[in-house]
mmCIF file with all atom_site columns, C-alpha atoms in Angstrom:
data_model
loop_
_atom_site.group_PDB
_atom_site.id
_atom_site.type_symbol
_atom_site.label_atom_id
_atom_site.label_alt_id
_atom_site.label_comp_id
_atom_site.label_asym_id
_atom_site.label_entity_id
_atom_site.label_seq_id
_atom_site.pdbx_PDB_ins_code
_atom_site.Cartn_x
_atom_site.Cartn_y
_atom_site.Cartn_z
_atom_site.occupancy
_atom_site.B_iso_or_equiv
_atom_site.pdbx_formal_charge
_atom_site.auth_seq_id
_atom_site.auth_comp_id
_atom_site.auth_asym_id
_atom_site.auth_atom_id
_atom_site.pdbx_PDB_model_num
ATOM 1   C CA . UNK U 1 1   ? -38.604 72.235 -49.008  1.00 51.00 ? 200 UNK U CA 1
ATOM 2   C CA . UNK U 1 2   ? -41.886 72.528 -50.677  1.00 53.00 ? 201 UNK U CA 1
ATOM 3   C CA . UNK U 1 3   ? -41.800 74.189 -54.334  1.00 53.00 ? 202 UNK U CA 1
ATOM 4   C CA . UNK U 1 4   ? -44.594 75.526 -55.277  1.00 53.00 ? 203 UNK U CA 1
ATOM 5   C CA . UNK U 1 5   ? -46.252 77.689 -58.576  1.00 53.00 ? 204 UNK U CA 1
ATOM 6   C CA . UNK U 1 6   ? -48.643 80.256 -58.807  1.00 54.00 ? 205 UNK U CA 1
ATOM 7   C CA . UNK U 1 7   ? -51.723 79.898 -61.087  1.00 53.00 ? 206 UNK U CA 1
ATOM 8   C CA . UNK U 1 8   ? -53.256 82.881 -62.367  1.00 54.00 ? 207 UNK U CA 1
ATOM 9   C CA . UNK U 1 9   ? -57.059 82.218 -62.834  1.00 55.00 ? 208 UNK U CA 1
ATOM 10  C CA . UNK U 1 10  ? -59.800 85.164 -63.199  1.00 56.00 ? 209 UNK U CA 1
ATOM 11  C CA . UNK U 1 11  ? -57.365 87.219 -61.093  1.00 55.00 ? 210 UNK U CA 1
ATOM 12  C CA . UNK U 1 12  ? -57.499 84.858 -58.240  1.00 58.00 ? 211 UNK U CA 1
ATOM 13  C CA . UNK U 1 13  ? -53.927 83.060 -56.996  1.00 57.00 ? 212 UNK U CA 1
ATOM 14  C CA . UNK U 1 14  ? -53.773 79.903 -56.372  1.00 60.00 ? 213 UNK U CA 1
ATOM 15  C CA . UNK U 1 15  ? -51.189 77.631 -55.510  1.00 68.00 ? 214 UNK U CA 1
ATOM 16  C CA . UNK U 1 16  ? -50.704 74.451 -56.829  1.00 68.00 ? 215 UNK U CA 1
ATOM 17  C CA . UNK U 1 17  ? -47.783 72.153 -55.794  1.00 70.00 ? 216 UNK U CA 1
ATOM 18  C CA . UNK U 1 18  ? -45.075 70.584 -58.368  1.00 72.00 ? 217 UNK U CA 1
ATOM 19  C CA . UNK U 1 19  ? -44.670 66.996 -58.451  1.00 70.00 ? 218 UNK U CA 1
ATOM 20  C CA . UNK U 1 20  ? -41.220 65.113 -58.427  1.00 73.00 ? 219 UNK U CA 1
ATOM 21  C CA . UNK U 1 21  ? -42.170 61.593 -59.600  1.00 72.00 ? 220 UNK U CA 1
ATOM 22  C CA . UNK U 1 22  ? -43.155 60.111 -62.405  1.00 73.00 ? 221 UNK U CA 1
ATOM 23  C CA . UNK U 1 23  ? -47.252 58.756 -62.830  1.00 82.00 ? 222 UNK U CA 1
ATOM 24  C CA . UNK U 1 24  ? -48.479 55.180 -63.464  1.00 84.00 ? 223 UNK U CA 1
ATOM 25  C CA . UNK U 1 25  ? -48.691 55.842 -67.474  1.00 87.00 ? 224 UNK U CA 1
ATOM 26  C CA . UNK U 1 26  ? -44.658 56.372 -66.941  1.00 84.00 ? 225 UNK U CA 1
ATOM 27  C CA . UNK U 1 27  ? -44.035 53.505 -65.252  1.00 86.00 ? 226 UNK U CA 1
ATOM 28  C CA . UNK U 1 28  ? -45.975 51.424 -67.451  1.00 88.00 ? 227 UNK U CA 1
ATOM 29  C CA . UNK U 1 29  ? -44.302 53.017 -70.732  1.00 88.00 ? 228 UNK U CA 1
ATOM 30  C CA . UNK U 1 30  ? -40.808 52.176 -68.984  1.00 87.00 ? 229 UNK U CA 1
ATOM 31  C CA . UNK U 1 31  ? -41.682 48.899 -68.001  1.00 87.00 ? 230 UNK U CA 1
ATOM 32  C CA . UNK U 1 32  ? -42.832 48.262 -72.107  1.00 87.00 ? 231 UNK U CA 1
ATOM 33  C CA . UNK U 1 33  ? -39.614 49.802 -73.175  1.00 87.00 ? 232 UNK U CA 1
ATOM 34  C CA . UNK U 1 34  ? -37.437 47.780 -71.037  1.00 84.00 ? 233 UNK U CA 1
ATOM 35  C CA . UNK U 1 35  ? -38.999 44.826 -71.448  1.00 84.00 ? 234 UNK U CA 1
ATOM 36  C CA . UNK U 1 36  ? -38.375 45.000 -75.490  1.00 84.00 ? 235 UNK U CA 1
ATOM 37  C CA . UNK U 1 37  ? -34.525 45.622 -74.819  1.00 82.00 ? 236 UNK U CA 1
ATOM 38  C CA . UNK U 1 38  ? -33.884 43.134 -72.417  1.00 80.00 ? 237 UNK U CA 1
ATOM 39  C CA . UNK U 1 39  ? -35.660 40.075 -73.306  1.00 80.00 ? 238 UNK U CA 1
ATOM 40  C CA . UNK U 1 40  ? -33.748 40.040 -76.791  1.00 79.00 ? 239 UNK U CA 1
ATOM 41  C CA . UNK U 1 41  ? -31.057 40.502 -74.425  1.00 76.00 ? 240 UNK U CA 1
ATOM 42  C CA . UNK U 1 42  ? -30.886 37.774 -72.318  1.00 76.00 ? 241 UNK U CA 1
ATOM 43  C CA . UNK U 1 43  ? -31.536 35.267 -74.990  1.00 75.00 ? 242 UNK U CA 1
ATOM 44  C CA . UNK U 1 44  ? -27.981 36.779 -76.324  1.00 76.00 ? 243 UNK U CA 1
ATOM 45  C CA . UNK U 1 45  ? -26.583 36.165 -73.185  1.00 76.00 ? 244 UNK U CA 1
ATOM 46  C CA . UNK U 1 46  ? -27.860 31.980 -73.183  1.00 76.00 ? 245 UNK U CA 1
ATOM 47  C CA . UNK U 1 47  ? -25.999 31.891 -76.703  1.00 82.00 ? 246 UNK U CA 1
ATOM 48  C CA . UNK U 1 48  ? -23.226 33.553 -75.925  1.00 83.00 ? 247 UNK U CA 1
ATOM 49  C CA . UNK U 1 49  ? -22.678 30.972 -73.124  1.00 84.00 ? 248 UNK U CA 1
ATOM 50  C CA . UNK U 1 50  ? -22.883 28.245 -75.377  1.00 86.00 ? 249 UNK U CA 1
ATOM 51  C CA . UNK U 1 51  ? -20.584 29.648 -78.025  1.00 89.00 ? 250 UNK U CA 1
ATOM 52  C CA . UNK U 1 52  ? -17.780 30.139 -75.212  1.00 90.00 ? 251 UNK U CA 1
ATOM 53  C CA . UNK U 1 53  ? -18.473 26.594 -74.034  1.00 88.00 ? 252 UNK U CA 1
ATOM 54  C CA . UNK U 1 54  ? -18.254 25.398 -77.136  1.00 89.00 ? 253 UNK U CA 1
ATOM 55  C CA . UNK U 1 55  ? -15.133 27.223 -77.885  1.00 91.00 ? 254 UNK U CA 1
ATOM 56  C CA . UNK U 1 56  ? -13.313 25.767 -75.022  1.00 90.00 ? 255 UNK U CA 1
ATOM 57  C CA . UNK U 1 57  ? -13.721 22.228 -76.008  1.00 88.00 ? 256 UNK U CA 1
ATOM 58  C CA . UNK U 1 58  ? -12.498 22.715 -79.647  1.00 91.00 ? 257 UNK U CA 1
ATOM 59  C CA . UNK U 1 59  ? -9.459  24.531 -78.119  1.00 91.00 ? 258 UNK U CA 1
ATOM 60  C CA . UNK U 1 60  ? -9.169  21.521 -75.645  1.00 89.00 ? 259 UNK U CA 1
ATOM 61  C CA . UNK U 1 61  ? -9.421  19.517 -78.951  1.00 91.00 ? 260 UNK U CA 1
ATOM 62  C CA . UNK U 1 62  ? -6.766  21.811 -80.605  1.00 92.00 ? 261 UNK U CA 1
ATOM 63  C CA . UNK U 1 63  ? -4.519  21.070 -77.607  1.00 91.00 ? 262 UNK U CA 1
ATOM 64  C CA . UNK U 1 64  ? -4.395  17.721 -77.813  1.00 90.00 ? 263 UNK U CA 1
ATOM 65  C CA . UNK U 1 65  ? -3.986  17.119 -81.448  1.00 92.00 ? 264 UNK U CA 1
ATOM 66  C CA . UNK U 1 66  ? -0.554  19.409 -81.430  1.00 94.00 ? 265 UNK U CA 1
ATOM 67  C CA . UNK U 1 67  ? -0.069  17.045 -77.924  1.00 92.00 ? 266 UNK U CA 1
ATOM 68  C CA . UNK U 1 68  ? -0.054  14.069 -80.201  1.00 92.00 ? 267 UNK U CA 1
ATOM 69  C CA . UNK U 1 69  ? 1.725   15.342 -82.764  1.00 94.00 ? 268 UNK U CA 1
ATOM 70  C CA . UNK U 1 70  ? 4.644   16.538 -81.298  1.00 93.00 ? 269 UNK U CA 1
ATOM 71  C CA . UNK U 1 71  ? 4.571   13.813 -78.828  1.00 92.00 ? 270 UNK U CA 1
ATOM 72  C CA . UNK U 1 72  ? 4.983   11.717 -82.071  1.00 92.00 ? 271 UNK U CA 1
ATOM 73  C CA . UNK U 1 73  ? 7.730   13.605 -83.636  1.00 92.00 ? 272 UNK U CA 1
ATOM 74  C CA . UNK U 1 74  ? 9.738   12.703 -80.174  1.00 91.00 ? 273 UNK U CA 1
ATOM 75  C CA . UNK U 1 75  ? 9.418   9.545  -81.020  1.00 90.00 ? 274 UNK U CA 1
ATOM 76  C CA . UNK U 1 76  ? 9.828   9.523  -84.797  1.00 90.00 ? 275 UNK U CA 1
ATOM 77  C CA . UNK U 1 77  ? 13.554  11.040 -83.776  1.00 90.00 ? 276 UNK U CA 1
ATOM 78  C CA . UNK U 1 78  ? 14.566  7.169  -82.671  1.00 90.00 ? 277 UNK U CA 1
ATOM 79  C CA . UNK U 1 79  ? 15.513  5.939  -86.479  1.00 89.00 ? 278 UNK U CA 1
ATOM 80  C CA . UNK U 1 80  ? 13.947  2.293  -85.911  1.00 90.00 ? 279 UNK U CA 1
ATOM 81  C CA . UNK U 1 81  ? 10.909  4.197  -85.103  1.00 89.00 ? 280 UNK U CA 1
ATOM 82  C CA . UNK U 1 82  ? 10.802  6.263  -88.319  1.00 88.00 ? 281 UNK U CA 1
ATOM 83  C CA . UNK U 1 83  ? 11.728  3.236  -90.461  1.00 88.00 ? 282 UNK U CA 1
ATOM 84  C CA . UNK U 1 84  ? 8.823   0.854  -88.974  1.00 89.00 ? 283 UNK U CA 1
ATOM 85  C CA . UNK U 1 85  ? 6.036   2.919  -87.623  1.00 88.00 ? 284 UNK U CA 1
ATOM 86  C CA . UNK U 1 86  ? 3.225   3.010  -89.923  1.00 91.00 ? 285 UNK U CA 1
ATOM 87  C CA . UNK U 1 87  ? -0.747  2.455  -89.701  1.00 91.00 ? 286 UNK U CA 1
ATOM 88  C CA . UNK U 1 88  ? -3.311  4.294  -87.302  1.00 91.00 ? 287 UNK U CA 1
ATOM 89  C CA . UNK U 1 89  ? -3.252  3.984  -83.632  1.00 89.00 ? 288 UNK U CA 1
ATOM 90  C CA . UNK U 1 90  ? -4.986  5.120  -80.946  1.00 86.00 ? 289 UNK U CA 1
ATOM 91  C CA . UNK U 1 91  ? -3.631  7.638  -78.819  1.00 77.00 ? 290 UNK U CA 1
ATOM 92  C CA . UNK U 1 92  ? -3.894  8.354  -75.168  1.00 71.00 ? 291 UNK U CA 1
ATOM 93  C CA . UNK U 1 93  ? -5.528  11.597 -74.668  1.00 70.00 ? 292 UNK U CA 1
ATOM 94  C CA . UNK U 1 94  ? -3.885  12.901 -70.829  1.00 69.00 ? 293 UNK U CA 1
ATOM 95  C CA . UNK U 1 95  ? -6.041  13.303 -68.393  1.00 68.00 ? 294 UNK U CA 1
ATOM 96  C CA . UNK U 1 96  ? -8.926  11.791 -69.830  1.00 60.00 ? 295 UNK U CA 1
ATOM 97  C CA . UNK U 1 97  ? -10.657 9.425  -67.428  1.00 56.00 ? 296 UNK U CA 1
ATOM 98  C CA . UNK U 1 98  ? -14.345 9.795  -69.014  1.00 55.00 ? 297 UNK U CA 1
ATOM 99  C CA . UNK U 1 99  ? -13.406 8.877  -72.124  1.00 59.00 ? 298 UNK U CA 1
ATOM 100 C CA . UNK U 1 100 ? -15.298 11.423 -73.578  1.00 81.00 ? 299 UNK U CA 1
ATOM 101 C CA . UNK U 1 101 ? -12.370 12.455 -76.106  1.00 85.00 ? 300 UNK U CA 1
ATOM 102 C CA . UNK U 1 102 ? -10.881 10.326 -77.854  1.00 88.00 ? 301 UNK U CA 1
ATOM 103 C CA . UNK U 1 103 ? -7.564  10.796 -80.399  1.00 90.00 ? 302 UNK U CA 1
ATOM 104 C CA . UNK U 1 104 ? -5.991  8.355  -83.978  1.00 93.00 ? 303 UNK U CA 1
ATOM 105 C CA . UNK U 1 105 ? -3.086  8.764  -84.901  1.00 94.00 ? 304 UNK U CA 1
ATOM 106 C CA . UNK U 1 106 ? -2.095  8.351  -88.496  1.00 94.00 ? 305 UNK U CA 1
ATOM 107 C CA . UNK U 1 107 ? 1.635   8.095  -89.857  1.00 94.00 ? 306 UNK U CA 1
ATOM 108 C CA . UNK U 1 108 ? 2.051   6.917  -93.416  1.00 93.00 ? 307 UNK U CA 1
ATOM 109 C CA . UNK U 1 109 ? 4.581   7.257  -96.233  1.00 91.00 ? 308 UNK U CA 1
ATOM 110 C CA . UNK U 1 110 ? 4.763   10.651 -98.036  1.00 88.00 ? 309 UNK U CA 1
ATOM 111 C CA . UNK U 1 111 ? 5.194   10.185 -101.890 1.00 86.00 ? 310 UNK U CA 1
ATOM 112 C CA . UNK U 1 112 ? 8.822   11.887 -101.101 1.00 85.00 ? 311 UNK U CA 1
ATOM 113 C CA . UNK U 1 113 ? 11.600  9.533  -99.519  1.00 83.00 ? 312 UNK U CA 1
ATOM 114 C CA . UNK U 1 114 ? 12.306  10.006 -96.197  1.00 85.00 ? 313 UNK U CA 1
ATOM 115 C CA . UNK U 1 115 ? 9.308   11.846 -95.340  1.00 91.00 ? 314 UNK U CA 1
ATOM 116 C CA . UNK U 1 116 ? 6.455   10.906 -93.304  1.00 93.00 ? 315 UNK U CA 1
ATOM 117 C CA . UNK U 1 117 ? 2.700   12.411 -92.774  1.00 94.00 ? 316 UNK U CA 1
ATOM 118 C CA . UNK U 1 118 ? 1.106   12.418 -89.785  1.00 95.00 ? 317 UNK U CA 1
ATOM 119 C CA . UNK U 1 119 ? -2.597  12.803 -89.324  1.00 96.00 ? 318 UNK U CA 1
ATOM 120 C CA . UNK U 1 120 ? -3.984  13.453 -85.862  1.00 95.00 ? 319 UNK U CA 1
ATOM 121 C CA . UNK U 1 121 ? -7.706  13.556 -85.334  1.00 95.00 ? 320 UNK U CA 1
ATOM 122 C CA . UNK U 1 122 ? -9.205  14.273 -81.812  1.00 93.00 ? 321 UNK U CA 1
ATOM 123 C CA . UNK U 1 123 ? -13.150 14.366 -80.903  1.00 92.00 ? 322 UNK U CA 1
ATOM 124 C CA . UNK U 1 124 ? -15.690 14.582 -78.641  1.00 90.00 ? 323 UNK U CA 1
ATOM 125 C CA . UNK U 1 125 ? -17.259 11.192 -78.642  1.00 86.00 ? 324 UNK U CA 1
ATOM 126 C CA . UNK U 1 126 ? -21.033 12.308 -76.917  1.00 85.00 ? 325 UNK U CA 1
ATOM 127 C CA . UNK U 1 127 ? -22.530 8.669  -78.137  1.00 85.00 ? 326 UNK U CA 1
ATOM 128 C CA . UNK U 1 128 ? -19.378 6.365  -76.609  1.00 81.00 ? 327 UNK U CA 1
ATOM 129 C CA . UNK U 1 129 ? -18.926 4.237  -79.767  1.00 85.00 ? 328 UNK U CA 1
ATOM 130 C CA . UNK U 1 130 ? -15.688 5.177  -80.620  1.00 82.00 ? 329 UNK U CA 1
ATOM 131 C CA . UNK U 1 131 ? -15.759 6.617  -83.934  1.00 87.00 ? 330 UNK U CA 1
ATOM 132 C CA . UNK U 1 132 ? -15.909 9.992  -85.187  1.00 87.00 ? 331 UNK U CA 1
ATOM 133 C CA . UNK U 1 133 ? -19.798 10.657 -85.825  1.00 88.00 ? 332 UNK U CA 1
ATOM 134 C CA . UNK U 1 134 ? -21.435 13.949 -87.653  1.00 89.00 ? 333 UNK U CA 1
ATOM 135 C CA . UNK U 1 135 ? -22.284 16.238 -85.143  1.00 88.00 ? 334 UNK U CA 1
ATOM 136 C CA . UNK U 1 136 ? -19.523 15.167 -82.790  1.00 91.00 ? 335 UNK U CA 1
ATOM 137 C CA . UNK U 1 137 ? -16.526 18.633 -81.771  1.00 91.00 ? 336 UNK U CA 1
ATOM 138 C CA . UNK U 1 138 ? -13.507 17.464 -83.639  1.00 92.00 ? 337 UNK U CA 1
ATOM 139 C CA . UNK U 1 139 ? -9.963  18.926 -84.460  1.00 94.00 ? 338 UNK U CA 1
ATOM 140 C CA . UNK U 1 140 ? -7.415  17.735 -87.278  1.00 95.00 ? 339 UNK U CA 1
ATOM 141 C CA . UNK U 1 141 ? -4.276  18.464 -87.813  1.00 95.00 ? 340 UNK U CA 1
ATOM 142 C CA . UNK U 1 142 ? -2.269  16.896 -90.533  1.00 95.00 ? 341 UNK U CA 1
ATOM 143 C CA . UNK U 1 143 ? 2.071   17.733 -90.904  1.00 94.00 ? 342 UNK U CA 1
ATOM 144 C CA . UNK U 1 144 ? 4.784   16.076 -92.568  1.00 93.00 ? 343 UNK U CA 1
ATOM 145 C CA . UNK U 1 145 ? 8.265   14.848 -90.570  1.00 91.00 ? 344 UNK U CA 1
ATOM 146 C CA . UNK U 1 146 ? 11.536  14.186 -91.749  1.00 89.00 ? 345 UNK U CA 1
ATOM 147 C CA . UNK U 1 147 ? 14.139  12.382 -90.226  1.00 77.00 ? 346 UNK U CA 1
ATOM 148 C CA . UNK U 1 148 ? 16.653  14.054 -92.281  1.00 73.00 ? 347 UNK U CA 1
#
């Protein structure tokens, strides 16, 4: 199907076809305009990433403090347990065999009788050195238990 348009000129007709397309100067506008939305784009999309990466390990983190803690609480229930166990320990953290998170425990008196606090810190350790560095994902999580 060929469209085409007349052209009046000095009383002559002429025909002149109509283009479908767009020229070079339209392409290259595009091109510019594209270009400005979707580099800021994609740099969005890298951070983005590493948010939700970094998001997953604090919630693995999460996990296995309330892991520890309730884990603890089980054991707390036994009453030579609750009436001995003090200090900070180590715990295990499950299914860890890179060591690359590591867990204390702390149980202590509370100034109330009969009531103990339990502090559970888990981290990321990057460097290795087991200790909890600046820098380095952590979660705490800090509750009290009674036997009573």
């Amino acid at each position: 199907m060929n469209f085409t348009q007349r052209i009046c000129c000095a009383g002559k007709a002429s025909r002149r076809p109509i283009r479908h397309g767009a020229t070079l100067i339209d392409v290259a506008v595009g091109a510019a305009l594209l270009s400005l939305v979707l580099i800021p784009a994609l740099g969005l999309m890298g951070q983005t990433s590493q948010l939700l990466q970094r998001l997953d390990v604090q919630d693995q983190l999460l996990f296995e403090a309330e892991r520890i803690i309730e884990q603890t609480k089980i054991d707390l229930c036994d009453p030579v347990q609750f009436a001995t166990r003090r200090g900070t320990f180590d715990a295990v953290v499950v299914g860890n065999e890179t060591t690359s998170m590591r867990s204390r425990l702390t149980i202590e008196d509370s100034l109330t009788p009969s009531l103990l606090t339990m502090d559970a810190l888990v981290w990321e350790d990057r460097n290795n050195n087991g200790q909890p560095d600046e820098g380095e994902l952590s979660q705490q999580l800090r509750t009290q238990w009674s036997q009573l």
